[in-house]
Each structure stands twice: as structure tokens, then as C-alpha cells.
Amino acid sequence: MENETVGLLVMAYGTPYQKEDIVPYYTAIRHGRRPSDEQIADLTRRYERIGGVSPLAELTRRQALTLESRLNERQQALTFKAYLGLKYIHPFIEDAVRRIHEDGISRAVALVLAPHYSRFSVQSYTDRARAAAEKSDGPQIVPIESWYRETNFIRFWAGQIRQTLASIPESEQDRSVVIFSAHSLPEKILKNGDPYPDQVAETAEAIAGEAGISHYVRAWQSAGKTRNPWLGPDVLDIVRTLRETEGYRHFIFCPIGFVSEHLEVLYDNDQQCRRLVESLGGIYHRPQMPDTDPLFIDALSSAVLKVLDQ
Ligand code: FEC
């Protein structure tokens, strides 16, 4: 008998493929409200500052394909077939679910390329996948809620930190601090008991423990510019405090809420945070992102196999 083919619905944020995509993409992020000309100009400028387009599209595609290969190599009982479903640009989540159904696949593991669960992020991806599957009467969606606890994910970041620390002179080790960050979300999520902040904190503790470091802090980044408050402290504020009141010199940025290089890392971290650190006489470090690192892909593959075992 042939192996069952299981759909691997890899869901991710998405990014404009070209300049012309910026307005529809940004409008989709704002739930259909067109951004102002000023907001469009500002976002266009940030994409220009990272080279015109974000590497996210290519990295997401490679992550999905590498994960598919890794899963098919790790076990033979099932055959995995990857489908990319994006939140804010084509191929949309709904397109991917329809294709899985048309290919005659009856169940699909839904994996979001973001480690921590929030109703704002992971839940909204999964809800869309489920709604699309209901509409087409299949496939059955098997969601992974979060995968931040995966051992190899923690090991990946711990290894990156150790490698970065090894590049800092012995005499400066005590003046080196790791900043673990994730995307900020509107503070109102706290009212509904969203586990996102606790999961990010748990990840930071686990990585710090594995790396054997004691100088680290947690902060939020890339908050929206709205009137309502967002989770803080912001990375930029924390850098000022760490430099001016605690005298740290080396700042090691680990954006653990993201899994690849993209605008929020290449601009918000590598340009904004770097500029501030350097203006205060500090030294900026940002280890490599997970991208398609074998340890990271292994972590994702374990999460997929575990959810099917349950
Ligand atoms: O193109 C790229 O390389 C960047 C892709 C990108 C990723 C990403 C991840 C997350 N976001 C999350 C939440 C929000 C909330 C708002 C929001 C706004 C933007 C804008 C752009 C953007 N996000 Fe994003 N985000 C990425 C890109 N994000 C562009 C709009 C302009 C700006 O503010 O920069 C506010 C929405 C609103 O205005 O109503 C909230 C979260 C993540 C991490 C989880 C995930 O990947 O799903 C949470 C990558």
C-alpha cells in the first residue's frame, strides 16, 4: 500500500515581491484600510534601505522546502508535501488549502513560521486555514499551536550566542549583554490572558540557561505607531538604560520571535538599533537568524512529527 501523503501547510507573514506590491500588502496588513501616502512613503523608504525588497519571500520558500525534505528523510511512514500559505500576499493561506484539497490530500499539518502563540498571530493564521478547509470540505487541519520549546530551537540560539561571545575579547565579556526580543503587540492582549509574553520569557530563560549566560534582558521591538499602548519595554529604551546606567558595551541582539532575516530584523535591528548602540559608544552584534540552519529545520520537523503522534 502507498504511504499516506500529508499536507505540510507552512504559513508565514509574506512580503512585497516588488515595489508595486507595497500598497496592497500594507492595506492587507491594515485589514483593508489603505495606509496614508505618508505611511506608504515611510514603508517604501524602509524597504529601499534594505535593498528594495526583503529576503523574506525567498527564505520562507526555502524553509518550507528544506523542512519537507527533512521530514521525508527522518521517517518513511508518511510522505510530506509542502504548501506555502501567506497571510498578507499571494499565495494566500486560502490558496494553499484549496490546492491541498485539489491534490486529494485529506489531512494537513498547519505550521506557522513564528515560535510563540498569540491570538493575534498564530491563531489568526490557523483560523483562516480552518475556515478555508471547511469551505472546501477538507483537508482536516492539524494545527501546531507553538513550537518555541523545541530543544533544537533553543540550542540554535544558544549556539549563536556562544559563537558571538567568543568573538568578544575576554576582558569585555562582563560588559556584554544579550537582548532577547520579539515583535511587540497591543497591550490589550494582556486582558484576555494571551500567553505570548510568557512564552517569549520562557524562551529567553531557556536559551540563557543553555548558553550559560547571566547578563540578558527581554524587550519588545517593531511596535506599531498607534494611539493605543503596545507591550514594552521597547528595545531602543532598554539599550539606553543598559548603556547609560549599567555601562554595558557589547549588545547582542537575538530577535527570538522571528525566524529569518526580513525588514524587522534588517531595518529595525540592524539599522535602528545599531545606530543607537553606536551613537552611545557601544558595539552592536546580531547573530545569524535561524533561516534554513539544520538545527532549526530539525526543530520544526520534530514539532510536526509530535503533533501527528498526539
Ligand atoms: O517584508 C518583510 O520583510 C517584513 C515582514 C514582516 C514580518 C512581520 C512579523 C510580525 N508582525 C506582527 C504584528 C504586526 C502588527 C502590525 C504590523 C505591521 C506591519 C507592517 C509591515 C510588517 N508588519 Fe508585522 N511583520 C512584517 C511586516 N505587524 C510592513 C506595516 C508597517 C509597519 O508598521 O512597519 C500593525 C498592524 C496595524 O497597523 O493594524 C500588529 C507580528 C509578527 C511576528 C509573527 C508573524 O510572523 O506572524 C506579531 C515578518
Coordinates of N, CA, C and O in Angstrom, one line a residue, residues 24-168:
P24 N -0.9 47.2 -1.9 CA -1.9 46.2 -1.5 C -1.5 45.4 -0.3 O -2.3 45.0 0.6
Y25 N -0.2 45.1 -0.1 CA 0.3 44.4 1.0 C 0.0 45.1 2.3 O -0.5 44.6 3.3
Y26 N 0.4 46.4 2.3 CA 0.2 47.2 3.6 C -1.3 47.3 3.9 O -1.7 47.3 5.0
T27 N -2.1 47.5 2.8 CA -3.6 47.6 3.0 C -4.1 46.3 3.6 O -4.9 46.3 4.5
A28 N -3.5 45.1 3.2 CA -4.0 43.8 3.8 C -3.6 43.8 5.2 O -4.4 43.3 6.1
I29 N -2.4 44.2 5.6 CA -1.9 44.2 7.0 C -2.9 45.0 7.8 O -3.2 44.7 9.0
R30 N -3.4 46.1 7.2 CA -4.3 47.0 8.0 C -5.8 46.6 7.8 O -6.7 47.4 7.9
H31 N -6.0 45.3 7.5 CA -7.3 44.8 7.4 C -8.2 45.5 6.4 O -9.4 45.9 6.6
G32 N -7.6 45.9 5.2 CA -8.3 46.5 4.2 C -8.4 48.1 4.2 O -8.9 48.7 3.3
R33 N -7.8 48.7 5.3 CA -7.8 50.1 5.3 C -6.5 50.6 4.6 O -5.4 50.3 5.0
R34 N -6.7 51.4 3.6 CA -5.5 51.9 2.8 C -4.7 52.8 3.7 O -5.2 53.7 4.3
P35 N -3.3 52.6 3.7 CA -2.5 53.5 4.5 C -2.4 54.9 3.9 O -2.7 55.0 2.7
S36 N -2.0 55.8 4.7 CA -1.9 57.2 4.1 C -0.6 57.2 3.2 O 0.2 56.4 3.3
D37 N -0.6 58.3 2.4 CA 0.6 58.4 1.5 C 1.9 58.5 2.3 O 2.9 58.0 1.9
E38 N 1.8 59.1 3.4 CA 3.0 59.3 4.3 C 3.4 57.9 4.8 O 4.6 57.6 4.8
Q39 N 2.5 57.1 5.2 CA 2.8 55.8 5.7 C 3.4 54.9 4.6 O 4.4 54.2 4.8
I40 N 2.8 55.1 3.4 CA 3.4 54.3 2.2 C 4.8 54.7 1.9 O 5.7 53.9 1.7
A41 N 5.0 56.0 2.0 CA 6.4 56.6 1.7 C 7.3 56.1 2.7 O 8.5 55.7 2.4
D42 N 6.9 56.0 4.0 CA 7.8 55.6 5.0 C 8.2 54.1 4.9 O 9.3 53.7 5.0
L43 N 7.2 53.3 4.6 CA 7.5 51.8 4.4 C 8.3 51.6 3.2 O 9.3 50.8 3.2
T44 N 8.0 52.4 2.1 CA 8.8 52.2 0.8 C 10.3 52.6 1.1 O 11.2 51.9 0.7
R45 N 10.5 53.6 1.9 CA 11.8 54.0 2.3 C 12.6 53.0 3.1 O 13.7 52.6 2.8
R46 N 11.8 52.3 4.0 CA 12.5 51.3 4.8 C 12.9 50.1 3.9 O 13.9 49.5 4.1
Y47 N 12.0 49.7 2.9 CA 12.4 48.6 2.0 C 13.6 49.0 1.2 O 14.5 48.2 1.0
E48 N 13.6 50.3 0.8 CA 14.8 50.7 0.0 C 16.0 50.6 0.8 O 17.1 50.2 0.3
R49 N 15.9 50.9 2.1 CA 17.1 50.9 3.0 C 17.6 49.4 3.2 O 18.8 49.3 3.6
I50 N 16.8 48.4 2.9 CA 17.3 47.1 3.0 C 17.5 46.5 1.6 O 17.6 45.2 1.4
G51 N 17.6 47.3 0.6 CA 18.0 46.8 -0.7 C 16.8 46.7 -1.7 O 16.9 46.1 -2.7
G52 N 15.6 47.3 -1.4 CA 14.5 47.3 -2.3 C 13.4 46.3 -1.9 O 12.3 46.6 -1.8
V53 N 13.8 45.0 -1.8 CA 12.9 44.0 -1.4 C 13.5 43.3 -0.2 O 14.7 43.2 0.0
S54 N 12.6 42.6 0.5 CA 13.0 41.8 1.7 C 13.4 40.4 1.2 O 12.8 39.9 0.3
P55 N 14.4 39.8 1.9 CA 14.8 38.4 1.5 C 13.7 37.4 2.0 O 13.9 36.2 1.8
L56 N 12.7 37.9 2.7 CA 11.7 37.0 3.4 C 11.1 36.0 2.4 O 10.9 34.9 2.7
A57 N 10.7 36.5 1.2 CA 10.0 35.6 0.3 C 10.8 34.4 0.0 O 10.4 33.2 0.1
E58 N 12.0 34.6 -0.4 CA 12.9 33.5 -0.8 C 13.3 32.6 0.4 O 13.3 31.4 0.3
L59 N 13.5 33.3 1.6 CA 13.8 32.5 2.8 C 12.7 31.6 3.2 O 12.8 30.4 3.6
T60 N 11.4 32.1 3.2 CA 10.3 31.4 3.6 C 10.1 30.2 2.6 O 9.9 29.0 3.1
R61 N 10.3 30.4 1.3 CA 10.2 29.3 0.3 C 11.2 28.2 0.6 O 10.9 27.0 0.7
R62 N 12.4 28.7 0.9 CA 13.5 27.7 1.2 C 13.2 26.9 2.5 O 13.5 25.7 2.6
Q63 N 12.7 27.6 3.5 CA 12.4 27.0 4.8 C 11.4 25.9 4.6 O 11.5 24.7 5.1
A64 N 10.3 26.2 3.8 CA 9.3 25.2 3.5 C 9.8 23.9 2.8 O 9.6 22.8 3.2
L65 N 10.7 24.2 1.8 CA 11.2 23.1 1.0 C 12.2 22.2 1.8 O 12.2 21.0 1.7
T66 N 13.0 22.9 2.6 CA 14.0 22.2 3.4 C 13.3 21.4 4.5 O 13.7 20.2 4.7
L67 N 12.3 21.9 5.0 CA 11.5 21.2 6.0 C 10.9 19.9 5.4 O 10.9 18.9 6.0
E68 N 10.3 20.1 4.2 CA 9.7 19.0 3.6 C 10.7 17.8 3.4 O 10.4 16.7 3.7
S69 N 11.9 18.2 2.9 CA 12.9 17.2 2.7 C 13.3 16.5 4.0 O 13.5 15.3 4.0
R70 N 13.5 17.4 5.0 CA 14.0 16.8 6.3 C 12.9 15.8 6.8 O 13.3 14.8 7.4
L71 N 11.7 16.2 6.7 CA 10.6 15.3 7.2 C 10.6 14.0 6.5 O 10.4 12.9 7.0
N72 N 10.8 14.0 5.1 CA 10.7 12.8 4.4 C 12.0 12.0 4.5 O 12.0 10.8 4.3
E73 N 13.0 12.6 5.0 CA 14.3 11.9 5.3 C 14.2 11.2 6.7 O 14.7 10.1 6.9
R74 N 13.6 11.9 7.6 CA 13.6 11.5 9.0 C 12.7 10.2 9.2 O 12.9 9.5 10.2
Q75 N 11.7 10.1 8.4 CA 10.8 8.9 8.6 C 10.2 8.5 7.2 O 10.2 9.3 6.3
Q76 N 9.8 7.3 7.2 CA 9.2 6.8 5.9 C 7.8 6.4 5.9 O 7.2 6.1 4.9
A77 N 7.2 6.5 7.1 CA 5.8 6.1 7.2 C 4.8 7.0 6.5 O 3.8 6.6 6.0
L78 N 5.2 8.3 6.4 CA 4.3 9.2 5.7 C 5.1 10.0 4.6 O 6.4 10.1 4.8
T79 N 4.4 10.5 3.6 CA 5.1 11.4 2.7 C 4.6 12.8 2.9 O 3.4 13.0 2.9
F80 N 5.5 13.7 3.2 CA 5.0 15.1 3.4 C 5.2 15.9 2.1 O 6.1 15.8 1.4
K81 N 4.1 16.7 1.8 CA 4.2 17.6 0.7 C 3.9 19.1 1.2 O 2.9 19.3 1.8
A82 N 4.9 20.0 0.9 CA 4.8 21.3 1.5 C 4.0 22.2 0.6 O 4.1 22.2 -0.7
Y83 N 3.2 23.1 1.2 CA 2.4 24.1 0.5 C 2.6 25.4 1.3 O 2.4 25.4 2.5
L84 N 3.0 26.5 0.6 CA 3.2 27.7 1.3 C 1.9 28.5 1.3 O 1.3 28.7 0.3
G85 N 1.5 29.0 2.5 CA 0.3 29.8 2.6 C 0.6 31.1 3.3 O 1.0 31.1 4.5
L86 N 0.5 32.3 2.7 CA 0.9 33.5 3.3 C -0.3 34.3 3.8 O -1.4 34.2 3.4
K87 N 0.0 35.2 4.8 CA -1.0 35.9 5.5 C -1.5 37.2 4.6 O -2.6 37.4 4.5
Y88 N -0.5 37.9 4.1 CA -0.8 39.2 3.5 C -0.5 39.3 2.0 O -0.6 40.4 1.5
I89 N -0.1 38.2 1.4 CA 0.2 38.3 -0.1 C 0.1 36.9 -0.6 O 0.2 35.9 0.1
H90 N 0.0 36.8 -2.0 CA -0.2 35.5 -2.6 C 1.2 34.7 -2.5 O 2.2 35.4 -2.5
P91 N 1.2 33.4 -2.5 CA 0.0 32.6 -2.4 C -0.6 32.6 -1.0 O 0.1 32.4 0.0
F92 N -1.9 33.0 -0.9 CA -2.6 33.2 0.4 C -2.8 31.8 1.1 O -2.8 30.8 0.4
I93 N -3.1 31.9 2.4 CA -3.4 30.6 3.1 C -4.5 29.9 2.5 O -4.5 28.7 2.3
E94 N -5.5 30.6 2.0 CA -6.7 30.0 1.4 C -6.3 29.3 0.1 O -6.9 28.3 -0.2
D95 N -5.4 29.9 -0.7 CA -5.0 29.3 -1.9 C -4.3 27.9 -1.6 O -4.5 26.9 -2.3
A96 N -3.4 28.0 -0.6 CA -2.7 26.7 -0.2 C -3.7 25.6 0.2 O -3.5 24.5 -0.3
V97 N -4.6 26.0 1.0 CA -5.6 25.0 1.5 C -6.4 24.4 0.3 O -6.6 23.2 0.2
R98 N -6.8 25.3 -0.6 CA -7.5 24.8 -1.8 C -6.7 23.8 -2.6 O -7.1 22.8 -3.0
R99 N -5.4 24.2 -2.8 CA -4.5 23.3 -3.5 C -4.3 21.9 -2.9 O -4.3 20.9 -3.5
I100 N -4.2 21.9 -1.6 CA -4.0 20.7 -0.8 C -5.3 19.8 -1.1 O -5.2 18.6 -1.4
H101 N -6.4 20.4 -1.0 CA -7.7 19.7 -1.2 C -7.7 19.1 -2.6 O -8.1 18.0 -2.9
E102 N -7.4 20.0 -3.6 CA -7.5 19.6 -5.0 C -6.5 18.5 -5.3 O -6.7 17.7 -6.2
D103 N -5.4 18.4 -4.5 CA -4.4 17.3 -4.7 C -4.9 16.0 -4.1 O -4.1 15.1 -4.0
G104 N -6.0 16.0 -3.5 CA -6.6 14.8 -2.9 C -6.0 14.4 -1.6 O -6.0 13.3 -1.2
I105 N -5.4 15.4 -0.9 CA -4.8 15.2 0.4 C -5.8 15.4 1.5 O -6.5 16.4 1.6
S106 N -6.0 14.4 2.4 CA -7.1 14.5 3.4 C -6.7 15.2 4.7 O -7.6 15.6 5.5
R107 N -5.4 15.2 5.1 CA -5.1 16.0 6.3 C -3.8 16.8 6.1 O -2.9 16.3 5.3
A108 N -3.7 17.9 6.8 CA -2.5 18.8 6.6 C -2.1 19.3 8.0 O -3.0 19.8 8.8
V109 N -0.8 19.3 8.3 CA -0.3 19.9 9.5 C -0.2 21.4 9.2 O 0.4 21.7 8.2
A110 N -0.7 22.2 10.1 CA -0.6 23.6 9.9 C 0.5 24.2 10.8 O 0.3 24.2 12.1
L111 N 1.5 24.7 10.2 CA 2.7 25.2 11.0 C 2.9 26.7 10.6 O 3.0 27.0 9.5
V112 N 2.9 27.5 11.7 CA 3.2 28.9 11.4 C 4.7 29.2 11.7 O 5.2 28.7 12.7
L113 N 5.3 29.9 10.8 CA 6.7 30.2 11.0 C 6.9 31.4 12.0 O 7.5 32.4 11.7
A114 N 6.4 31.1 13.2 CA 6.6 32.1 14.3 C 6.5 31.2 15.5 O 5.6 30.4 15.6
P115 N 7.5 31.3 16.5 CA 7.5 30.3 17.5 C 6.5 30.4 18.6 O 6.1 29.4 19.2
H116 N 6.0 31.6 18.9 CA 5.1 31.8 20.0 C 3.7 32.0 19.6 O 3.3 32.7 18.7
Y117 N 2.8 31.4 20.5 CA 1.4 31.6 20.2 C 0.8 32.9 20.7 O 1.1 33.3 21.8
S118 N 0.0 33.5 19.9 CA -0.8 34.7 20.3 C -2.1 34.6 19.5 O -2.1 34.1 18.4
R119 N -3.2 35.1 20.1 CA -4.4 35.1 19.3 C -4.2 36.0 18.1 O -4.8 35.8 17.1
F120 N -3.4 37.0 18.3 CA -3.1 38.0 17.2 C -2.3 37.4 16.1 O -2.5 37.8 14.9
S121 N -1.4 36.4 16.4 CA -0.6 35.9 15.3 C -1.0 34.5 14.9 O -1.9 34.2 14.0
V122 N -0.5 33.5 15.6 CA -0.7 32.1 15.3 C -2.2 31.7 15.1 O -2.6 31.1 14.1
Q123 N -3.0 32.2 16.1 CA -4.4 31.9 16.0 C -5.1 32.4 14.7 O -5.9 31.7 14.1
S124 N -4.7 33.6 14.3 CA -5.3 34.2 13.1 C -4.9 33.4 11.9 O -5.7 33.2 11.0
Y125 N -3.7 32.9 11.8 CA -3.3 32.0 10.7 C -4.2 30.8 10.7 O -4.7 30.4 9.6
T126 N -4.2 30.1 11.8 CA -4.9 28.8 11.9 C -6.4 29.0 11.6 O -7.0 28.1 11.0
D127 N -7.0 30.1 12.1 CA -8.4 30.3 11.9 C -8.7 30.4 10.4 O -9.7 29.8 9.9
R128 N -7.8 31.1 9.7 CA -8.0 31.2 8.2 C -7.9 29.8 7.5 O -8.6 29.5 6.6
A129 N -6.9 29.0 8.0 CA -6.7 27.7 7.4 C -7.9 26.9 7.6 O -8.4 26.2 6.7
R130 N -8.4 26.9 8.8 CA -9.6 26.1 9.2 C -10.9 26.5 8.4 O -11.6 25.7 7.8
A131 N -11.0 27.8 8.3 CA -12.2 28.3 7.5 C -12.1 27.9 6.1 O -13.1 27.5 5.5
A132 N -10.9 28.0 5.5 CA -10.8 27.6 4.1 C -11.0 26.1 3.9 O -11.7 25.7 2.9
A133 N -10.6 25.3 4.9 CA -10.8 23.9 4.8 C -12.2 23.5 4.9 O -12.7 22.6 4.2
E134 N -12.9 24.2 5.8 CA -14.4 24.0 5.9 C -15.1 24.3 4.6 O -16.0 23.5 4.2
K135 N -14.7 25.4 4.0 CA -15.3 25.8 2.7 C -15.2 24.7 1.6 O -16.1 24.4 0.9
S136 N -14.0 24.1 1.6 CA -13.8 23.2 0.5 C -14.0 21.7 1.0 O -13.7 20.8 0.2
D137 N -14.5 21.6 2.2 CA -14.8 20.3 2.8 C -13.5 19.4 2.8 O -13.5 18.3 2.4
G138 N -12.5 19.9 3.3 CA -11.2 19.2 3.5 C -10.0 20.1 3.0 O -10.3 21.1 2.4
P139 N -8.8 19.8 3.4 CA -8.4 18.7 4.3 C -8.7 19.0 5.8 O -9.0 20.1 6.2
Q140 N -8.5 17.9 6.6 CA -8.5 18.1 8.0 C -7.2 18.9 8.4 O -6.1 18.5 8.0
I141 N -7.4 19.9 9.2 CA -6.3 20.8 9.6 C -5.8 20.3 11.0 O -6.5 20.3 11.9
V142 N -4.5 20.0 11.1 CA -3.9 19.6 12.4 C -2.9 20.7 12.8 O -1.8 20.8 12.3
P143 N -3.4 21.6 13.6 CA -2.6 22.8 13.9 C -1.5 22.6 15.0 O -1.7 21.9 16.0
I144 N -0.4 23.2 14.8 CA 0.7 23.3 15.9 C 0.5 24.6 16.5 O 0.7 25.7 15.9
E145 N 0.2 24.6 17.8 CA -0.1 25.9 18.5 C 1.2 26.7 18.6 O 1.2 27.9 18.4
S146 N 2.2 26.1 19.1 CA 3.5 26.8 19.3 C 4.6 25.8 19.3 O 4.3 24.6 19.6
W147 N 5.8 26.2 19.0 CA 6.9 25.2 19.0 C 8.2 25.8 19.6 O 9.2 25.3 19.4
Y148 N 8.0 26.9 20.4 CA 9.2 27.5 21.0 C 10.0 26.7 21.9 O 11.1 27.0 22.2
R149 N 9.3 25.6 22.5 CA 10.1 24.8 23.4 C 11.0 23.7 22.8 O 11.7 23.0 23.5
E150 N 10.9 23.6 21.4 CA 11.7 22.6 20.8 C 13.2 22.7 21.1 O 13.8 23.8 21.0
T151 N 13.8 21.6 21.6 CA 15.1 21.6 22.1 C 16.1 22.2 21.1 O 17.0 23.0 21.4
N152 N 16.0 21.8 19.8 CA 16.9 22.3 18.8 C 16.8 23.8 18.5 O 17.7 24.4 17.9
F153 N 15.6 24.3 18.7 CA 15.4 25.7 18.5 C 16.2 26.5 19.6 O 16.9 27.5 19.3
I154 N 16.1 26.0 20.8 CA 16.8 26.6 22.0 C 18.3 26.5 21.7 O 19.1 27.4 21.9
R155 N 18.7 25.3 21.3 CA 20.1 25.0 21.0 C 20.7 25.9 19.9 O 21.8 26.4 20.0
F156 N 19.8 26.1 18.9 CA 20.3 27.0 17.8 C 20.7 28.4 18.4 O 21.8 28.8 18.1
W157 N 19.8 29.0 19.1 CA 20.1 30.3 19.6 C 21.2 30.3 20.6 O 22.1 31.3 20.6
A158 N 21.3 29.3 21.5 CA 22.4 29.2 22.5 C 23.7 29.1 21.7 O 24.7 29.8 22.1
G159 N 23.8 28.4 20.7 CA 25.0 28.2 19.9 C 25.4 29.6 19.3 O 26.6 29.9 19.2
Q160 N 24.4 30.3 18.8 CA 24.7 31.6 18.1 C 25.3 32.6 19.2 O 26.2 33.3 18.9
I161 N 24.7 32.5 20.4 CA 25.2 33.4 21.4 C 26.6 33.1 21.8 O 27.5 33.9 22.0
R162 N 26.9 31.8 22.0 CA 28.2 31.3 22.4 C 29.2 31.8 21.3 O 30.3 32.3 21.6
Q163 N 28.8 31.6 20.1 CA 29.7 32.0 19.0 C 30.0 33.5 19.0 O 31.1 33.9 18.8
T164 N 29.0 34.3 19.2 CA 29.1 35.7 19.3 C 30.0 36.1 20.4 O 30.9 37.0 20.3
L165 N 29.8 35.5 21.6 CA 30.6 35.9 22.8 C 32.0 35.5 22.6 O 32.9 36.2 23.0
A166 N 32.3 34.4 21.8 CA 33.6 34.0 21.5 C 34.4 35.0 20.7 O 35.6 35.1 20.7
S167 N 33.7 35.9 20.0 CA 34.3 36.9 19.2 C 34.6 38.2 20.0 O 35.2 39.1 19.5
I168 N 34.2 38.2 21.2 CA 34.4 39.4 22.1 C 35.5 39.2 23.0 O 35.6 38.1 23.6

